[in-house]
Tab-separated table of C-alpha atoms in Angstrom:
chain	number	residue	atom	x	y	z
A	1	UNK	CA	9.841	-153.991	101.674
A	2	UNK	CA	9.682	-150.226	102.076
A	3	UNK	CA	11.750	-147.792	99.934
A	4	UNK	CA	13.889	-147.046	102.968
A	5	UNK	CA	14.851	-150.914	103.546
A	6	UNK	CA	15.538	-151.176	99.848
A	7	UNK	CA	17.828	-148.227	99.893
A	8	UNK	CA	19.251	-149.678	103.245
A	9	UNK	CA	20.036	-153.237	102.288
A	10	UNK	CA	20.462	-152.906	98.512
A	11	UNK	CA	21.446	-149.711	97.143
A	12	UNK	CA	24.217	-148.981	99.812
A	13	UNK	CA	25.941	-152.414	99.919
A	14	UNK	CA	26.067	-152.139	95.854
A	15	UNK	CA	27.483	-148.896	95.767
A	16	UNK	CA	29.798	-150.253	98.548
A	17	UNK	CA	31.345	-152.834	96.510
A	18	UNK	CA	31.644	-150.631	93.611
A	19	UNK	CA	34.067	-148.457	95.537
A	20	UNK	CA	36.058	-151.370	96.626
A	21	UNK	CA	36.215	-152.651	93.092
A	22	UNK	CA	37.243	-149.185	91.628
A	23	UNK	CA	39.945	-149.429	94.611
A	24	UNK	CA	41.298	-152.644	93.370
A	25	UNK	CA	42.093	-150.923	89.617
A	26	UNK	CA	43.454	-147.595	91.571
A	27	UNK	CA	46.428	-150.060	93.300
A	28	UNK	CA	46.629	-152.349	90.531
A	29	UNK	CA	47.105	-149.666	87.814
A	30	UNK	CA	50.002	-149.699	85.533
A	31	UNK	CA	50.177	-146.603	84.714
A	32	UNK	CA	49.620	-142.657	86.631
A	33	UNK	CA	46.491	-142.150	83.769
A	34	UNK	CA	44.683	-144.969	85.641
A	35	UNK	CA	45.110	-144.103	88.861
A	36	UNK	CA	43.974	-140.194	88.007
A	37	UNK	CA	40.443	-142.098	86.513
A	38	UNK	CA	40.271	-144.172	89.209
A	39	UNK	CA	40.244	-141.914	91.847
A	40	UNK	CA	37.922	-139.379	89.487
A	41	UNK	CA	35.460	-142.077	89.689
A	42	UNK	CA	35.916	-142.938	93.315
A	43	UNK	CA	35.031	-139.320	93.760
A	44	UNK	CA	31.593	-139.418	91.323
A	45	UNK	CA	30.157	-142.628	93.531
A	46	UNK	CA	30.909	-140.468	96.597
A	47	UNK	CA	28.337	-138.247	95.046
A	48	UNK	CA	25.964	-140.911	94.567
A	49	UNK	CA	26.073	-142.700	98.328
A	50	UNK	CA	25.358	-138.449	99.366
A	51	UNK	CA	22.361	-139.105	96.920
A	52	UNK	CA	21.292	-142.198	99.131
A	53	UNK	CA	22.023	-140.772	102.169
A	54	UNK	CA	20.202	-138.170	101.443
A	55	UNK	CA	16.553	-140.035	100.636
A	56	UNK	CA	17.590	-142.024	103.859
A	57	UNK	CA	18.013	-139.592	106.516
A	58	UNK	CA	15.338	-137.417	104.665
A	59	UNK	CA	17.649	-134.168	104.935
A	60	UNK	CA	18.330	-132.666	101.635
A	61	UNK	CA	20.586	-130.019	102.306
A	62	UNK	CA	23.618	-132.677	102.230
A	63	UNK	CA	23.385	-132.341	98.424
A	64	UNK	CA	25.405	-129.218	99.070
A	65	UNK	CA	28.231	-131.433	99.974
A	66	UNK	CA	27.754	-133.396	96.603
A	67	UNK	CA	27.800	-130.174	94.294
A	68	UNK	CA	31.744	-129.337	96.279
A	69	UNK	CA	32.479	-132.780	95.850
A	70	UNK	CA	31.463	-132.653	91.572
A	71	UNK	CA	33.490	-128.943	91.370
A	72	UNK	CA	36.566	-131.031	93.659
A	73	UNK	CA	37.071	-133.688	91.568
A	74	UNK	CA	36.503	-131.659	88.463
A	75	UNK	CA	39.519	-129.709	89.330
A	76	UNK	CA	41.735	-132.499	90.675
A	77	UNK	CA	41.746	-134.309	87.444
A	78	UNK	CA	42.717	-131.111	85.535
A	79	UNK	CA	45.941	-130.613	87.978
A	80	UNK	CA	46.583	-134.295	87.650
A	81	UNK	CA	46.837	-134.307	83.693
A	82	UNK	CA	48.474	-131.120	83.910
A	83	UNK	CA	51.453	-131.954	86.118
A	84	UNK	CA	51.788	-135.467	84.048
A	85	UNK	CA	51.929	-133.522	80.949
A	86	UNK	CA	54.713	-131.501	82.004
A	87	UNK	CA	56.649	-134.196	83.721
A	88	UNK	CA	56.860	-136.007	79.807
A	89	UNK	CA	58.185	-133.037	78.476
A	90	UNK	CA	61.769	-132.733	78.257
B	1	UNK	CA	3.142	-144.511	94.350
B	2	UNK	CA	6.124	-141.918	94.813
B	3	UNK	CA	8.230	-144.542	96.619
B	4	UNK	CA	8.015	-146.849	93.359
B	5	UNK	CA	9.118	-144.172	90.834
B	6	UNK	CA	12.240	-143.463	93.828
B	7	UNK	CA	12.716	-147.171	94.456
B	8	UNK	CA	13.545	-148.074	90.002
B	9	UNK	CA	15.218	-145.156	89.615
B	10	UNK	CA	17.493	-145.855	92.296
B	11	UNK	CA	17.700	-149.090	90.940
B	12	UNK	CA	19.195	-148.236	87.757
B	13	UNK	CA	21.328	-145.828	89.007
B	14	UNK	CA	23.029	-148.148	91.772
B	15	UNK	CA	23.200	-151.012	88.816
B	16	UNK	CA	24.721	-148.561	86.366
B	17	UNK	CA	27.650	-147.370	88.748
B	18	UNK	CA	27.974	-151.198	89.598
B	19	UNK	CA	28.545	-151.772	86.387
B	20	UNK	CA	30.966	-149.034	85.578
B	21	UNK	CA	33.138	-150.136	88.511
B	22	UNK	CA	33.368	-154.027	86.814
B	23	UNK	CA	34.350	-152.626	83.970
B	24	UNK	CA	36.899	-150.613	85.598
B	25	UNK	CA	38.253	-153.667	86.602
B	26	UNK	CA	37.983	-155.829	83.522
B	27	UNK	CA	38.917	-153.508	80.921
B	28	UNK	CA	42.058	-154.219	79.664
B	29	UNK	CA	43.124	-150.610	78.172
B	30	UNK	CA	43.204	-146.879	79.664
B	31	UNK	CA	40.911	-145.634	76.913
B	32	UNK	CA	38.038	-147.829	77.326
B	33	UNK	CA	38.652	-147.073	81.233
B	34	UNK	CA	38.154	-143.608	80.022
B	35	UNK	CA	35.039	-144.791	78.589
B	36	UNK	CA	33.757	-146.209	81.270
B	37	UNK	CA	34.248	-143.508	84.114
B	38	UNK	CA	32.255	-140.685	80.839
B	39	UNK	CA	29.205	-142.378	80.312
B	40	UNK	CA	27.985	-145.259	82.446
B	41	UNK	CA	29.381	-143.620	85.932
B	42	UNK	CA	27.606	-140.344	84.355
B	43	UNK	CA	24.388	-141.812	84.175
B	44	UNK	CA	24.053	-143.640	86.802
B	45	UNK	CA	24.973	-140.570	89.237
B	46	UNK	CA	22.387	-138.616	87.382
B	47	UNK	CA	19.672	-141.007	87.870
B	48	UNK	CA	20.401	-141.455	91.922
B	49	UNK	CA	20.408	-137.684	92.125
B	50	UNK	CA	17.365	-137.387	90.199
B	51	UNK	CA	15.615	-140.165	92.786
B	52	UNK	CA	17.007	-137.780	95.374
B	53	UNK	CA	15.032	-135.189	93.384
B	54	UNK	CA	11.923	-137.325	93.558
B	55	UNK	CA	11.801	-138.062	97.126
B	56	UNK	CA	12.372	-134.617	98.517
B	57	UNK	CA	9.640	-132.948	95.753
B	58	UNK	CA	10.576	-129.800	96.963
B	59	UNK	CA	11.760	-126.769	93.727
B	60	UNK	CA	14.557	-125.715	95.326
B	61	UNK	CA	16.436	-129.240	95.891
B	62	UNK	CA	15.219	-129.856	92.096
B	63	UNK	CA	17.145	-127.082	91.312
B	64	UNK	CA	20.393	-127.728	93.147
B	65	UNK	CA	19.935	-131.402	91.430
B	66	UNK	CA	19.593	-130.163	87.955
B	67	UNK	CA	22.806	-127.843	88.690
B	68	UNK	CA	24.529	-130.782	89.913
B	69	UNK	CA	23.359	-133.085	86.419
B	70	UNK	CA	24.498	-130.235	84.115
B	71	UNK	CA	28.053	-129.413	85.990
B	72	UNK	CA	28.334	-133.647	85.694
B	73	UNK	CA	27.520	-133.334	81.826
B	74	UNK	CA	29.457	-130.617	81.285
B	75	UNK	CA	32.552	-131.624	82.583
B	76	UNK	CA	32.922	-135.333	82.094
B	77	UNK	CA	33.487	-134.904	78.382
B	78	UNK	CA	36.450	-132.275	79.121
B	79	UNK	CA	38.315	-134.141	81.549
B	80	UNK	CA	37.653	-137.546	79.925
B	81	UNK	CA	39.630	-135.635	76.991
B	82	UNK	CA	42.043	-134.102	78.657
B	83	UNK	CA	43.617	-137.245	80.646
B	84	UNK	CA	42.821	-139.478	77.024
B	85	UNK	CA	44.924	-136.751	75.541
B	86	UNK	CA	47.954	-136.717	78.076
B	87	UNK	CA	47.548	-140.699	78.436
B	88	UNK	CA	48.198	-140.759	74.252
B	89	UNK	CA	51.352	-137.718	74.287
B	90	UNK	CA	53.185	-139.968	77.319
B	91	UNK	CA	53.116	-143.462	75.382
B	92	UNK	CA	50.666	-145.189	76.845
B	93	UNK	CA	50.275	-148.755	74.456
B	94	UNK	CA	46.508	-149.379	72.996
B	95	UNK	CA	45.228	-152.762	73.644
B	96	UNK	CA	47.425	-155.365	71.486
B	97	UNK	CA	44.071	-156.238	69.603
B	98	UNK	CA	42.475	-152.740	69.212
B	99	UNK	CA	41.328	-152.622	65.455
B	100	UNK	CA	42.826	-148.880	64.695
B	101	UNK	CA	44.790	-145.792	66.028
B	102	UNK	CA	43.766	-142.343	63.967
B	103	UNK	CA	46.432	-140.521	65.667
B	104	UNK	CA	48.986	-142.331	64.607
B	105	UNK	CA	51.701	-140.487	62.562
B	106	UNK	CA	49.529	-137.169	62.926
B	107	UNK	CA	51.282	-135.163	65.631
B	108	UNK	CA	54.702	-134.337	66.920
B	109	UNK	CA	55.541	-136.690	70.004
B	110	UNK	CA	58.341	-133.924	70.814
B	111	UNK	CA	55.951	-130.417	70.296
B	112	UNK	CA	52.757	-132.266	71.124
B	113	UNK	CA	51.229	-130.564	68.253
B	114	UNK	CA	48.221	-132.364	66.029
B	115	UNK	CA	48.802	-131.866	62.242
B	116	UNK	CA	45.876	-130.050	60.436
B	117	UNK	CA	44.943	-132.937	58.337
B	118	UNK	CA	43.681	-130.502	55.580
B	119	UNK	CA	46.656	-131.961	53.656
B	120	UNK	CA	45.290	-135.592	54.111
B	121	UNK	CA	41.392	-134.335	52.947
B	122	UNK	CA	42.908	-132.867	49.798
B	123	UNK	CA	44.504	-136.344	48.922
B	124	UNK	CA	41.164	-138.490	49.712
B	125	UNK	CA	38.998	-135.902	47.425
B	126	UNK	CA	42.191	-136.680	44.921
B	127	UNK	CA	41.934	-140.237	44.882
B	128	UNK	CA	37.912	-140.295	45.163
B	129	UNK	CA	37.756	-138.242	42.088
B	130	UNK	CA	39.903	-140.779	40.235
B	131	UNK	CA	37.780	-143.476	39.789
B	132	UNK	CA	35.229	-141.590	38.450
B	133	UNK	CA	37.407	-140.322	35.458
């Protein structure tokens, strides 16, 4: 089993059904707060299957993608908490 | 030999953000959700960019990847706190058998503001001297 078969058939699927799973909490949450950490963590796996793709294809320069991606989702939780802040307040 | 070092520390990284997605799932409170997405999500990204890192052996893509690590560390701590913080000022229950809340009684729910708790270290020295005498 080469290293491109592993990353292929194991590494890919995984991460697949870790994004489904963190999908499941971001409709089931009760509450705003856990569907803000749910989608901040959607966004962090994103990074990781550019990671994979990356030693796949063999073409590095998609990790410029990931670096937008980290400074995106950054930024989207700090507008999320923001505006729920200063909903509660009266 | 290079495909072996890629191949485990892809490995750990893919099982690590596995892992952080079950518990995103079973965990039955927002803070330990919060827990979750800060540290295992956070290493497991780091160690799939760092197989990235591996594979390419080029300088430059070591450098973007070490960029990418540090931004990860250095701003998974401050949002982590920031949405635990707002999740705490709009009422959001702890689990019903969570052992203790610190914050409780230590801030004004209407001004959001935290009280010093110099007044609180002045009472424990109080009562930790009075044994003694």
């Amino acid at each position: 089993m080469t290293l491109l078969d592993f990353i292929y058939y194991f590494v890919l699927p995984v991460l697949s059904i870790s994004i489904i799973l963190i999908f499941i909490r971001f409709l089931m949450g009760p509450k705003m707060v856990d569907r803000v950490i749910a989608l901040d963590l959607i966004v962090t796996t994103g990074i990781g299957f550019i990671s994979a793709y990356s030693i796949l294809y063999n073409q590095p320069t998609l990790l410029d993608v990931a670096m937008i991606l980290a400074l995106i989702a950054f930024l989207g939780t700090i507008a999320f908490t923001y505006y729920i802040q200063q909903k509660n307040k009266p | 030999m290079t495909d072996l070092i890629v191949g485990i520390l892809a490995l750990l990284g893919t099982l690590f953000v596995f892992f952080a997605a079950l518990g995103m799932v079973r965990m039955t409170d927002t803070y330990l959700r919060i827990s979750v997405t800060t540290k295992a999500a956070t290493l497991g990204i780091g160690l799939l960019l760092v197989a990235a890192a591996v594979h390419s052996n080029e300088l430059a893509l070591t450098a973007k990847v070490f960029a990418i690590i540090l931004f990860l560390l250095l701003t998974a701590p401050v949002s982590a706190h920031l949405v635990g913080r707002t999740s705490y000022f709009s009422g959001v229950k702890l689990w019903k058998k969570s052992v203790m809340d610190d914050m409780e009684g230590k801030y004004n729910p209407e001004t959001e503001e935290l009280a010093s708790g110099l007044e609180n270290q002045t009472k424990s020295s109080d009562s930790k001297k009075d044994p003694k005498d």
